[in-house]
Tab-separated table of C-alpha atoms in Angstrom:
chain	number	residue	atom	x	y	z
S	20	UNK	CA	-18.051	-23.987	9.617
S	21	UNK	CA	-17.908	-20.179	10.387
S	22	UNK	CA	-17.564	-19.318	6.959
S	23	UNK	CA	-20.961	-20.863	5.692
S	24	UNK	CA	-23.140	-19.528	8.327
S	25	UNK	CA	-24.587	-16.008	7.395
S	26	UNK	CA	-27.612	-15.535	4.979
S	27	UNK	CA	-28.512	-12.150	5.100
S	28	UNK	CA	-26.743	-9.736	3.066
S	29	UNK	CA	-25.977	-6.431	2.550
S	30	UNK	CA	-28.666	-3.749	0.925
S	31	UNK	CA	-27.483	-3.134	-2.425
S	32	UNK	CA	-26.111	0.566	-1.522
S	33	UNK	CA	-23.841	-0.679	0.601
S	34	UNK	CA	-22.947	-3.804	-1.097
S	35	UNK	CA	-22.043	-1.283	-4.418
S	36	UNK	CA	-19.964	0.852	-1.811
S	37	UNK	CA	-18.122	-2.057	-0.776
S	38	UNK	CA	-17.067	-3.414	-4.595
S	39	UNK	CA	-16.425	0.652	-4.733
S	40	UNK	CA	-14.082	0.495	-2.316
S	41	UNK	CA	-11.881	-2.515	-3.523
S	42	UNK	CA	-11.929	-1.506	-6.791
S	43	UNK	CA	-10.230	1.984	-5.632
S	44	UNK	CA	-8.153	0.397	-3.514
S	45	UNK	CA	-6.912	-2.703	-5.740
S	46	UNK	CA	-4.703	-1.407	-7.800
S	47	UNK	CA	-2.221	-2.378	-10.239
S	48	UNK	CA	1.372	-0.958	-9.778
S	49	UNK	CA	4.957	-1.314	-10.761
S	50	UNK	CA	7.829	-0.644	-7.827
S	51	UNK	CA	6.893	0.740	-4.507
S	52	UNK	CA	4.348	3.772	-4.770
S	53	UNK	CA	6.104	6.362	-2.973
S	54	UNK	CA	8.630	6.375	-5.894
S	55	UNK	CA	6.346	5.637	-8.551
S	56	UNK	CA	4.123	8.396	-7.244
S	57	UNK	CA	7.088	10.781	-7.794
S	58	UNK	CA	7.891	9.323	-10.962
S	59	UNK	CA	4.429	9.604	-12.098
S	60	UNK	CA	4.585	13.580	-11.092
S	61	UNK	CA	8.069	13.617	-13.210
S	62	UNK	CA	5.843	12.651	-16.218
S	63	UNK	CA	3.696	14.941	-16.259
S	64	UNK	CA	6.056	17.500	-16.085
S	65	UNK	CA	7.731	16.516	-18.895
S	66	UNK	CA	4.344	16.323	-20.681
S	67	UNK	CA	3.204	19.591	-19.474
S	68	UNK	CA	6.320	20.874	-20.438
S	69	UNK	CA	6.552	19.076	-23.927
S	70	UNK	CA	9.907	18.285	-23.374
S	71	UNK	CA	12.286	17.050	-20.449
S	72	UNK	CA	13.525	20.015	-18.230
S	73	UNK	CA	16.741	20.355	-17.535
S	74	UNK	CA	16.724	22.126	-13.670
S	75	UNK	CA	13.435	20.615	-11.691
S	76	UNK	CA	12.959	21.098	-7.480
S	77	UNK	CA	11.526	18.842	-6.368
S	78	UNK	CA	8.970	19.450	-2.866
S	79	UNK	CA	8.135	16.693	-1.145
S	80	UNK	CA	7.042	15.773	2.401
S	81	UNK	CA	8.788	14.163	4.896
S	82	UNK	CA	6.662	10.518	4.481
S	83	UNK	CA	7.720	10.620	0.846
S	84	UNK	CA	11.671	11.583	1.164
S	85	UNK	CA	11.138	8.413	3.821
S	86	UNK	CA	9.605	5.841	1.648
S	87	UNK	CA	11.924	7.009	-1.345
S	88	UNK	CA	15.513	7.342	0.128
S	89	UNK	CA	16.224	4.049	0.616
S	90	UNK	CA	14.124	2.017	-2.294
S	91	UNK	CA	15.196	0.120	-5.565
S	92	UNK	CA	13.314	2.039	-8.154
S	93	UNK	CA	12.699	-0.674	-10.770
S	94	UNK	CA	13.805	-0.321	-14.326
S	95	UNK	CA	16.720	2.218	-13.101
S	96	UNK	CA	19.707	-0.036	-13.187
S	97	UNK	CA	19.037	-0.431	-9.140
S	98	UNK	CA	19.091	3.349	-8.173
S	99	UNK	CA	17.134	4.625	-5.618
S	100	UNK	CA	15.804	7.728	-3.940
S	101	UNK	CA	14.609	10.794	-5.605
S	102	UNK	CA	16.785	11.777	-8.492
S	103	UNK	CA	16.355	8.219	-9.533
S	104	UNK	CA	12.242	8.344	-9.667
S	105	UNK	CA	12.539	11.876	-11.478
S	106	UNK	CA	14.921	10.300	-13.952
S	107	UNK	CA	13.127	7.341	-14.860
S	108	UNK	CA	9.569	9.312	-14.563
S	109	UNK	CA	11.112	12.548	-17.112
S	110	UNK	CA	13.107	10.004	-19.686
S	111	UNK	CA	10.909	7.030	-19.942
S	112	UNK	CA	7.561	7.802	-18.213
S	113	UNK	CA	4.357	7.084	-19.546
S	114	UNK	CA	1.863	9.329	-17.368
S	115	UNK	CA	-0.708	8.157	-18.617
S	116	UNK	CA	-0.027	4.916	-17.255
S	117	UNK	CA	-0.356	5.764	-13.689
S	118	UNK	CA	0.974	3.383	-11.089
S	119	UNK	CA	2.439	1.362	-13.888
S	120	UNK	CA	4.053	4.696	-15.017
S	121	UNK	CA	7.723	2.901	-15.495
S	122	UNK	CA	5.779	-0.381	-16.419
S	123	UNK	CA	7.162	-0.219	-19.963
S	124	UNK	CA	10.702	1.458	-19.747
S	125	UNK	CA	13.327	-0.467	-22.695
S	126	UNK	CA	17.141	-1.279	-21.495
S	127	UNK	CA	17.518	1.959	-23.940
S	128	UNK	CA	15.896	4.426	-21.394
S	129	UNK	CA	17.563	2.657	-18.097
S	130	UNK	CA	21.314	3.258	-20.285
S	131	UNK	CA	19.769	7.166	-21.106
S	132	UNK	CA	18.750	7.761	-16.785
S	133	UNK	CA	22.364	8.593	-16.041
S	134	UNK	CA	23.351	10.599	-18.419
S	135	UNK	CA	19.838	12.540	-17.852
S	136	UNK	CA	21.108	12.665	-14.052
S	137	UNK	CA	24.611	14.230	-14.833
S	138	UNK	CA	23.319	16.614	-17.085
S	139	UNK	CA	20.214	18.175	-15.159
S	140	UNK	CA	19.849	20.109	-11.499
S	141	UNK	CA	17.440	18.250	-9.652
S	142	UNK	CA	16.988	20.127	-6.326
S	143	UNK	CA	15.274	18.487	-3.334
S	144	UNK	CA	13.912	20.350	-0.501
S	145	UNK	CA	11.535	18.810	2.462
S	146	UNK	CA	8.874	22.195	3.361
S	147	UNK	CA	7.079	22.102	6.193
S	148	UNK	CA	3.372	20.609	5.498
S	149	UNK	CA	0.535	19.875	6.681
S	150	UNK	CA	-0.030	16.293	4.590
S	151	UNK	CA	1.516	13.280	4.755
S	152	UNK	CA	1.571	12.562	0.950
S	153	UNK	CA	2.801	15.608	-0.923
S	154	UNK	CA	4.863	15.805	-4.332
S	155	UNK	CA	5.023	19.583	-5.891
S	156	UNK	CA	7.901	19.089	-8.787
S	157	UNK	CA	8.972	22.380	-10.793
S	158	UNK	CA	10.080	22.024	-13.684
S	159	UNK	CA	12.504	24.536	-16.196
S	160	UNK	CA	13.713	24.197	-19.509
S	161	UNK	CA	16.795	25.746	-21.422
S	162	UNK	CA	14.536	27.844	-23.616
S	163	UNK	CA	12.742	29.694	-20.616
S	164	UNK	CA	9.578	27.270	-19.616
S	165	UNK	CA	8.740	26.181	-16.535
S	166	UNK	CA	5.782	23.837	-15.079
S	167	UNK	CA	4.566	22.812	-12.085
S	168	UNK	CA	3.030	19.384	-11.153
S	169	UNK	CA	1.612	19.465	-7.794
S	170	UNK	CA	0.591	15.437	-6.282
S	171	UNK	CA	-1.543	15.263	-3.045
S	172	UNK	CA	-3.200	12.849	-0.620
S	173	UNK	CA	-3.106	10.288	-3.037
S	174	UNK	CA	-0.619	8.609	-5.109
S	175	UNK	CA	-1.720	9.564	-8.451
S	176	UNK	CA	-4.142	12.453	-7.440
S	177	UNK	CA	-2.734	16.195	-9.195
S	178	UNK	CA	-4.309	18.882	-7.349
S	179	UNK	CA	-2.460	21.619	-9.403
S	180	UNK	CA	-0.840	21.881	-12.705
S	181	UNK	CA	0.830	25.269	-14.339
S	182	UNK	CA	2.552	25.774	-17.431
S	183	UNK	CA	4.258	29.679	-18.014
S	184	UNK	CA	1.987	30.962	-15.083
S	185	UNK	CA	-1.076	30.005	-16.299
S	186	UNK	CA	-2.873	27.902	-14.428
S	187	UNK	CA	-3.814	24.592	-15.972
S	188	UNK	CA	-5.248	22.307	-13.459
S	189	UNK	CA	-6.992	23.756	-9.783
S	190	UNK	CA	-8.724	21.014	-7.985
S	191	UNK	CA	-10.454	21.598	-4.526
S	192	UNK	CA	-8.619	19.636	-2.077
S	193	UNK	CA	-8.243	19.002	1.608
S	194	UNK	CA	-5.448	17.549	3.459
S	195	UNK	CA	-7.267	13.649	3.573
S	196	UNK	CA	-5.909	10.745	1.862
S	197	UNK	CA	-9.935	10.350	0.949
S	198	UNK	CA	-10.538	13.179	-1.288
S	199	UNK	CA	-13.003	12.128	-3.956
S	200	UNK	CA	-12.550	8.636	-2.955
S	201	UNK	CA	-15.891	6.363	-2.250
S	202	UNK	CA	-16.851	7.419	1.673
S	203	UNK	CA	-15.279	4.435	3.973
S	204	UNK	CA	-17.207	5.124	7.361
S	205	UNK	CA	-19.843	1.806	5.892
S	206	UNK	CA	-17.095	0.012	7.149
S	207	UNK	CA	-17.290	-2.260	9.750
S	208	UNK	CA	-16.380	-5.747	11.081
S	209	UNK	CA	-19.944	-7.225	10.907
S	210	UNK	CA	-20.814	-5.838	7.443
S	211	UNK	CA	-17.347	-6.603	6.013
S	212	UNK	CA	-17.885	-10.322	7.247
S	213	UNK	CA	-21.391	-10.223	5.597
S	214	UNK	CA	-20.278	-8.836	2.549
S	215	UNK	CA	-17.038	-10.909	1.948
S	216	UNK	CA	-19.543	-14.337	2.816
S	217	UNK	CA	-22.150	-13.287	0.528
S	218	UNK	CA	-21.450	-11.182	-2.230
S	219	UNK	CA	-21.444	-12.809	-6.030
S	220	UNK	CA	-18.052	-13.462	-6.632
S	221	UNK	CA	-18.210	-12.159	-10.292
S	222	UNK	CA	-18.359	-8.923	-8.732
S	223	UNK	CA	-15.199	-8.845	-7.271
S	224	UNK	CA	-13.270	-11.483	-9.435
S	225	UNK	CA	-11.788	-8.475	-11.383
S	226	UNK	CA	-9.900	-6.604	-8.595
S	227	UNK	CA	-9.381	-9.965	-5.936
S	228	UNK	CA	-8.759	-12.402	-8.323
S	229	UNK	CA	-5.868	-10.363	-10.034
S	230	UNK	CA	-4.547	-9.692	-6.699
S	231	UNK	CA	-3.980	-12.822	-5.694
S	232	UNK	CA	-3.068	-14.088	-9.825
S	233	UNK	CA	0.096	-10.925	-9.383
S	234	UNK	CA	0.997	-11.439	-5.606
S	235	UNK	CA	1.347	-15.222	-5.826
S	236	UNK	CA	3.449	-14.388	-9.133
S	237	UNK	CA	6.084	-12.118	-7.753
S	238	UNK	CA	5.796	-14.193	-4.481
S	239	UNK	CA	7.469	-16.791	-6.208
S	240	UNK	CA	9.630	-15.017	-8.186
S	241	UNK	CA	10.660	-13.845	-4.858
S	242	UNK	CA	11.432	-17.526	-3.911
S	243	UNK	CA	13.073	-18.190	-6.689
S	244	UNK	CA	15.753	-15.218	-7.874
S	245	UNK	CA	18.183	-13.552	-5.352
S	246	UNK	CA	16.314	-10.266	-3.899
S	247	UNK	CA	17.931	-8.463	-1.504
S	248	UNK	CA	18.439	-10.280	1.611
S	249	UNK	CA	16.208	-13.076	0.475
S	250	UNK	CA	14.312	-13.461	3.851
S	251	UNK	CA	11.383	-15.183	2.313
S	252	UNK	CA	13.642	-18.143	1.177
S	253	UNK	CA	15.770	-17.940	3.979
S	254	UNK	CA	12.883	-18.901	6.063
S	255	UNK	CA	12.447	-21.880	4.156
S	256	UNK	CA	16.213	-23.381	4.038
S	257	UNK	CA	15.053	-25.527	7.064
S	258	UNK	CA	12.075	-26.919	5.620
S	259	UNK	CA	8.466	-25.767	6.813
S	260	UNK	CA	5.107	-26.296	7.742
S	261	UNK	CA	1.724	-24.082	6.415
S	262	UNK	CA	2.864	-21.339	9.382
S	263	UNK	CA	6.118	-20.615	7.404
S	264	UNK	CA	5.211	-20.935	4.166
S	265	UNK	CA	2.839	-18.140	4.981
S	266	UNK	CA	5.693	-16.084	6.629
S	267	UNK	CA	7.915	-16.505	3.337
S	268	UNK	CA	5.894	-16.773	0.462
S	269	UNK	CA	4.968	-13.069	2.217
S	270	UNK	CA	8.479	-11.827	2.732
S	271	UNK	CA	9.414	-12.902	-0.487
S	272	UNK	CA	6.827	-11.149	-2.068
S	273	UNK	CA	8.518	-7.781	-0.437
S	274	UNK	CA	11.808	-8.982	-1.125
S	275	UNK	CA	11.528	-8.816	-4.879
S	276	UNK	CA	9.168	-5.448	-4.835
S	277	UNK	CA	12.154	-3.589	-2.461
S	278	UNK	CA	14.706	-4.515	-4.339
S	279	UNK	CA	13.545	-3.646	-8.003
S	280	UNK	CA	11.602	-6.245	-9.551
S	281	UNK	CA	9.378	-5.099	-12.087
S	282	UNK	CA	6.983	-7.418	-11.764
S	283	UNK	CA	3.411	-5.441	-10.710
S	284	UNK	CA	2.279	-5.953	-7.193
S	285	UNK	CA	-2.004	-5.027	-6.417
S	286	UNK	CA	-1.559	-2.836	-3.890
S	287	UNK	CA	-4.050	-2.461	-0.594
S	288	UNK	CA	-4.603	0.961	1.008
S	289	UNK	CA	-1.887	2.682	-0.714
S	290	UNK	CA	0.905	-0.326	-0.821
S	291	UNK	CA	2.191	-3.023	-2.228
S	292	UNK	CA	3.518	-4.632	1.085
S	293	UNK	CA	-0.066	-4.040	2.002
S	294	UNK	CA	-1.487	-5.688	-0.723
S	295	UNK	CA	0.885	-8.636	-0.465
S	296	UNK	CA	0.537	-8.937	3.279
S	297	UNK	CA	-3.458	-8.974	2.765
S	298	UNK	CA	-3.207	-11.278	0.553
S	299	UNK	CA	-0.646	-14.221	0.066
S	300	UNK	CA	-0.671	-15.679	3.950
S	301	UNK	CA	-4.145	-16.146	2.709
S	302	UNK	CA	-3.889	-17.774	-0.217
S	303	UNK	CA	-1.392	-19.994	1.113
S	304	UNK	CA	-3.646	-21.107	3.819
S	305	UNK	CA	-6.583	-21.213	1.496
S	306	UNK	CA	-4.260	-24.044	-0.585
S	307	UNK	CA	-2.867	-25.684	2.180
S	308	UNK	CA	-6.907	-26.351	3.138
S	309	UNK	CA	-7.755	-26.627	-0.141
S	310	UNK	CA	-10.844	-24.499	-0.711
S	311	UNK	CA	-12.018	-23.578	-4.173
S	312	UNK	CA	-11.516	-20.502	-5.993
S	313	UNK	CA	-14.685	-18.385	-4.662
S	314	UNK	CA	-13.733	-19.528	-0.774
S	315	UNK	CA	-10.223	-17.850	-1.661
S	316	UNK	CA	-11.566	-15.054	-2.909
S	317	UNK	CA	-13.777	-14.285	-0.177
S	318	UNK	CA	-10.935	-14.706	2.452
S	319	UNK	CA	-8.337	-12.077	0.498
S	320	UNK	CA	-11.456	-10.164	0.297
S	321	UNK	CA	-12.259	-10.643	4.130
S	322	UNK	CA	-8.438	-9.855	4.325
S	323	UNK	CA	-8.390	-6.617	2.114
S	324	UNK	CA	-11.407	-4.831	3.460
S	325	UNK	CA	-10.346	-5.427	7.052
S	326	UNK	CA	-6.793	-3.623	5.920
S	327	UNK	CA	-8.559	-1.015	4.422
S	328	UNK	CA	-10.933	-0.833	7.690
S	329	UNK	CA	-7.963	-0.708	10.432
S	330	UNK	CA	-5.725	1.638	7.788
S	331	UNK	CA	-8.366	4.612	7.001
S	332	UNK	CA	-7.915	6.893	9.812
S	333	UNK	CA	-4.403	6.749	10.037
S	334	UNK	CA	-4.355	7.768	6.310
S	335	UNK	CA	-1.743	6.702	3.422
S	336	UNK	CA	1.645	7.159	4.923
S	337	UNK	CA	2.189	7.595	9.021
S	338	UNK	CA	4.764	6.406	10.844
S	339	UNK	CA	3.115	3.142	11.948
S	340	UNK	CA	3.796	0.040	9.563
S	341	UNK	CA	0.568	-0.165	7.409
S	342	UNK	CA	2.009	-4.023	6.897
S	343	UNK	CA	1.129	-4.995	10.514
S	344	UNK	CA	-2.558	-3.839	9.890
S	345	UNK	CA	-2.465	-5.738	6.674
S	346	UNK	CA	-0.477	-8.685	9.098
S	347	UNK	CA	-3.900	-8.545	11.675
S	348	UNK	CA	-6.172	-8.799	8.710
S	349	UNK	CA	-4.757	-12.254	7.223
S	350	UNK	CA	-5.114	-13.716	10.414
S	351	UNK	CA	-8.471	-12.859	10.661
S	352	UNK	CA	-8.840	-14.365	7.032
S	353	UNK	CA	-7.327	-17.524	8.187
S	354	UNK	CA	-9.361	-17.552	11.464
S	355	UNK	CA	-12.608	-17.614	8.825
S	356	UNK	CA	-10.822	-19.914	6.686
S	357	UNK	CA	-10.412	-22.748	9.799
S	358	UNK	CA	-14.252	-22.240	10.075
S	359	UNK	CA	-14.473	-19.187	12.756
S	360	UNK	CA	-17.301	-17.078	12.316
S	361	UNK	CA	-17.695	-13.323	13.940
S	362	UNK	CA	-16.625	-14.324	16.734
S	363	UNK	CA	-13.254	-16.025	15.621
S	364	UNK	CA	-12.382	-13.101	13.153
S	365	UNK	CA	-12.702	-10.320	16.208
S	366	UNK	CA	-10.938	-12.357	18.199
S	367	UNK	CA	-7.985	-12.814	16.130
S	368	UNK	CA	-8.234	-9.165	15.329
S	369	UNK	CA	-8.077	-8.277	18.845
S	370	UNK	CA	-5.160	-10.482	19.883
S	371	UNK	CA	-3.310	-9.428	16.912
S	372	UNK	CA	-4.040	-5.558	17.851
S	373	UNK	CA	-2.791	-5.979	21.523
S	374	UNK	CA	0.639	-7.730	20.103
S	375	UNK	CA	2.303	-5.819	17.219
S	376	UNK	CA	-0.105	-2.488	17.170
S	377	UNK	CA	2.279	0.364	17.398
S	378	UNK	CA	5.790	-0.487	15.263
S	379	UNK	CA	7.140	2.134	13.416
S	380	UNK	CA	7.775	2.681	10.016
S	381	UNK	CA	11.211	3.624	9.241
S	382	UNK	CA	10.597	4.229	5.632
S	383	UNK	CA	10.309	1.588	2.347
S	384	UNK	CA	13.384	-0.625	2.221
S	385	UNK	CA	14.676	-4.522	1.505
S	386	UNK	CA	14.114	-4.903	5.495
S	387	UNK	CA	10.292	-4.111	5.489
S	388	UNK	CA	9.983	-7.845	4.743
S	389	UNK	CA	11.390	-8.851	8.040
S	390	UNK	CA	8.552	-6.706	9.492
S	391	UNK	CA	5.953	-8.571	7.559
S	392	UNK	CA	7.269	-11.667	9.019
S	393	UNK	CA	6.827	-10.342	12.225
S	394	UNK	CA	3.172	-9.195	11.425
S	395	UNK	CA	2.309	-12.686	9.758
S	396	UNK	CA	3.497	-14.547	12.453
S	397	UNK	CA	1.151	-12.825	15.439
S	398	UNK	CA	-1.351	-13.147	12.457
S	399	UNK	CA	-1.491	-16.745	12.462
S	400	UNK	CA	-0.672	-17.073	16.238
S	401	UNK	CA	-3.797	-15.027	17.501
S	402	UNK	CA	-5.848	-16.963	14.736
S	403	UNK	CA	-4.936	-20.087	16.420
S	404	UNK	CA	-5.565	-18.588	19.789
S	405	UNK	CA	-8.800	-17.366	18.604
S	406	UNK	CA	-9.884	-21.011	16.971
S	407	UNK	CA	-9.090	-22.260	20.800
S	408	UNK	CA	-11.153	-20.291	22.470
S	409	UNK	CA	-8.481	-17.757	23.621
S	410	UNK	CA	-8.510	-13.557	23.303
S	411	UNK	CA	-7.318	-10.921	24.779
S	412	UNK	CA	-9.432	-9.414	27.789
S	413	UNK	CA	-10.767	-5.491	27.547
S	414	UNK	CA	-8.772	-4.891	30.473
S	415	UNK	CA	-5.879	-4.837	28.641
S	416	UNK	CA	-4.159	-2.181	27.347
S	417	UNK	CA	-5.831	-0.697	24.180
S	418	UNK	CA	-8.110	-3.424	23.751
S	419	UNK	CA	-12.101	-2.733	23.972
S	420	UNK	CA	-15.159	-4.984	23.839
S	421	UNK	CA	-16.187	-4.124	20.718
S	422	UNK	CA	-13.583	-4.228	18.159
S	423	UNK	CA	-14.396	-1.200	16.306
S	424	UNK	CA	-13.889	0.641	19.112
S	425	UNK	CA	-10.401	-1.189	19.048
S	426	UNK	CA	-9.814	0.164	15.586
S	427	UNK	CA	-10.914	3.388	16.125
S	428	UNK	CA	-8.139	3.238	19.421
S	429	UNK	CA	-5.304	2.013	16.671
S	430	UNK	CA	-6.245	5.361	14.535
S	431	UNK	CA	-6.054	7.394	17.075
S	432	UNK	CA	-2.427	6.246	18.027
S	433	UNK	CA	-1.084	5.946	14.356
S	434	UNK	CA	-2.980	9.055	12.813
S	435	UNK	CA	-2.343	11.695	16.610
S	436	UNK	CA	-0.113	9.998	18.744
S	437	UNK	CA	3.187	8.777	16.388
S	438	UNK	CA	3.603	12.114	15.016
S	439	UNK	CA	6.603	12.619	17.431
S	440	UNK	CA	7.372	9.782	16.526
S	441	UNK	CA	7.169	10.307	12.701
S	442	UNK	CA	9.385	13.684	13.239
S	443	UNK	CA	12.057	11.726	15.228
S	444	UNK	CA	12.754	8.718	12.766
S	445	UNK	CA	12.655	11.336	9.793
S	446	UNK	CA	15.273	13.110	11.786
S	447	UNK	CA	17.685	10.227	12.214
S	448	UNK	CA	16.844	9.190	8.284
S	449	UNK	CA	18.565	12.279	7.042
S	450	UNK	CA	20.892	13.744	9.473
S	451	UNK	CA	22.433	10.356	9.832
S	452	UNK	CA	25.856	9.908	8.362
């Protein structure tokens, strides 16, 4: 089989780089990160402050009023949008947490959000800017202070913090999602493959195997409760064979994270539909075959570095749905999984990048689960056409020889040519009635 066939590994540099690189991009959080990213910036405020403000504005670009407005903040009685993530961040916040920031918030602190929302100003403006990820929250209280909490490029990265004019916190920053993040251009397909086949497992058991521990957890917990439109076990009512169990353990997975569940998803790239898109068509293909533990390891890993690979130079937020990269990665995972080497993992890339390459994201919302359906699907579809011999030709469309070159085509259309695009459906999302 494919997936026992390479010996030579990685040089130790770039082996490190790559366990780097997951263990940035693994991580742990609570409720979808655009929201928790604000809420995280609301507790620092308060903790800069030393006390909750009672007038903030709140600055934000136009990817994060997106990703926000239409989102169950967990822990907040089933609020969303922005005065809802300030609330929860300001009353109940624990910054110190991170992406689990509103982790640990008591029914006490959900009773206290409204009363915390009728009693303060919270202002929200969208300024012009030049980054996609971009949280500046000002903060005033009644006896004269005011602070400012400024969040950038990455979810949890503060670039600036002030307290009474003086300046606290001034970090040099650019406008890149990978600011003092481990360099990703070691990527590629072949060395990903190589690494994923032949790296110790104990090295990456810490970030992988808790991904796929959490994301089969609230999977099932999005099988079981009643999330939102429950897509994932609507897909099931009819029965199902391994190709739809994929589809909803993955869309149930979304489901509950949507919709407020507090149970913590391992994000990939940025997100938790990411993460769980990476990852659970992967382990439920990896059952269904029955492989042991380190073969499902490898795969998510195949899966996650592949997601991180096709999502890099479009950046964190854009307006083209990071959950069909994540989508084209599983299938590659399951093409190595049924035994397909190189050759089976670029080919499934390639006919999953000339199918769904190019749908938009309309922001985070119950409904991104139907997209991930969409994404798994073509996922296991140009896996299977890939295990039969079958790819799509480089005289098609967007689609080159060598696959990297196919990547580097999907950046250049999410990161240059869907900003149009990115200004049109933020248009619609708040002028609509």
């Amino acid at each position: 089989m494919g997936r026992k066939g390479i010996a030579i590994m990685l040089d130790e540099r770039k082996e490190e780089a790559f366990c780097t690189i997951l263990r940035e991009e693994l991580q742990l959080a609570t409720g979808c990160t655009e929201p928790i990213a604000v809420a995280y910036c609301a507790a620092r405020l308060r903790q800069v402050l030393g006390q909750r403000p009672c007038r903030i504005l709140a600055e934000v670009s136009g990817n994060i009023l997106k990703n926000v407005k239409s989102v169950v903040v967990p822990n907040t009685g089933g609020r969303r949008g922005l005065p809802a993530a300030i609330a929860v961040g300001v009353v109940a916040g624990d910054p110190e947490a991170r992406l689990q920031v509103i982790a640990h918030v008591t029914e006490e602190d959900t009773a206290a959000i409204q009363a915390y929302l009728d009693s303060t100003d919270i202002r929200i403006d969208c300024p012009p800017t030049s980054r996609m990820l971009d949280i500046r929250l000002t903060g005033w209280t009644g006896d004269g202070h005011r602070a400012v909490v400024h969040v950038a490029n990455n979810h949890t990265n503060i670039i600036y913090v002030e307290r009474d004019r003086e300046v606290l916190l001034e970090k040099p920053h650019s406008d890149s999602a990978e600011d003092n993040l481990q360099d990703k251009s070691v990527l590629n397909v072949r060395d990903i493959l190589t690494f994923a086949e032949t790296v110790d497992v104990s090295r990456i058991e810490d970030s992988v195997g808790r991904q796929i521990d959490c994301n089969t957890a609230i999977a099932r917990e999005g099988l079981r409760g009643d999330w939102g439109a429950n897509i994932g076990s609507t897909l099931l009512l009819s029965g199902g064979d391994v190709e739809t169990e994929a589809r909803a353990w993955a869309a149930a997975g979304s489901d509950a994270r949507m919709n407020g569940c507090e149970m913590p998803v391992v994000i990939c790239s940025g997100s938790g539909n990411q993460g769980i898109t990476a990852s659970v068509p992967v382990i439920v293909y990896a059952k269904y075959l029955d492989v042991d533990h380190d073969t499902m390891v490898r795969a998510v890993t195949l899966s996650d570095l592949l997601t991180i690979h096709l999502k890099t130079g479009i950046g964190r937020l854009s307006a083209y749905c990071g959950a069909v990269s994540a989508g084209c990665s599983s299938g590659a995972a399951i093409a190595w999984l049924l035994g397909g080497g190189y050759e089976g993992i670029t080919h499934a890339l390639v006919n999953s990048l000339a199918t769904v390459s190019g749908m938009i994201c309309d922001g985070a919302k119950p409904s991104c689960s139907m997209k991930l359906t969409s994404g798994v699907s073509t996922a296991v579809l140009s896996a299977m056409m890939a295990m039969d011999g079958h790819c799509v030709t480089p005289v098609e469309g967007i689609i080159e020889e060598d696959v990297d070159k196919c990547i580097r085509n999907l950046t250049a259309i999410g990161r240059d040519g869907m900003n149009e695009t990115d200004r049109v459906v933020l248009g619609i999302m708040t002028h609509k009635c």
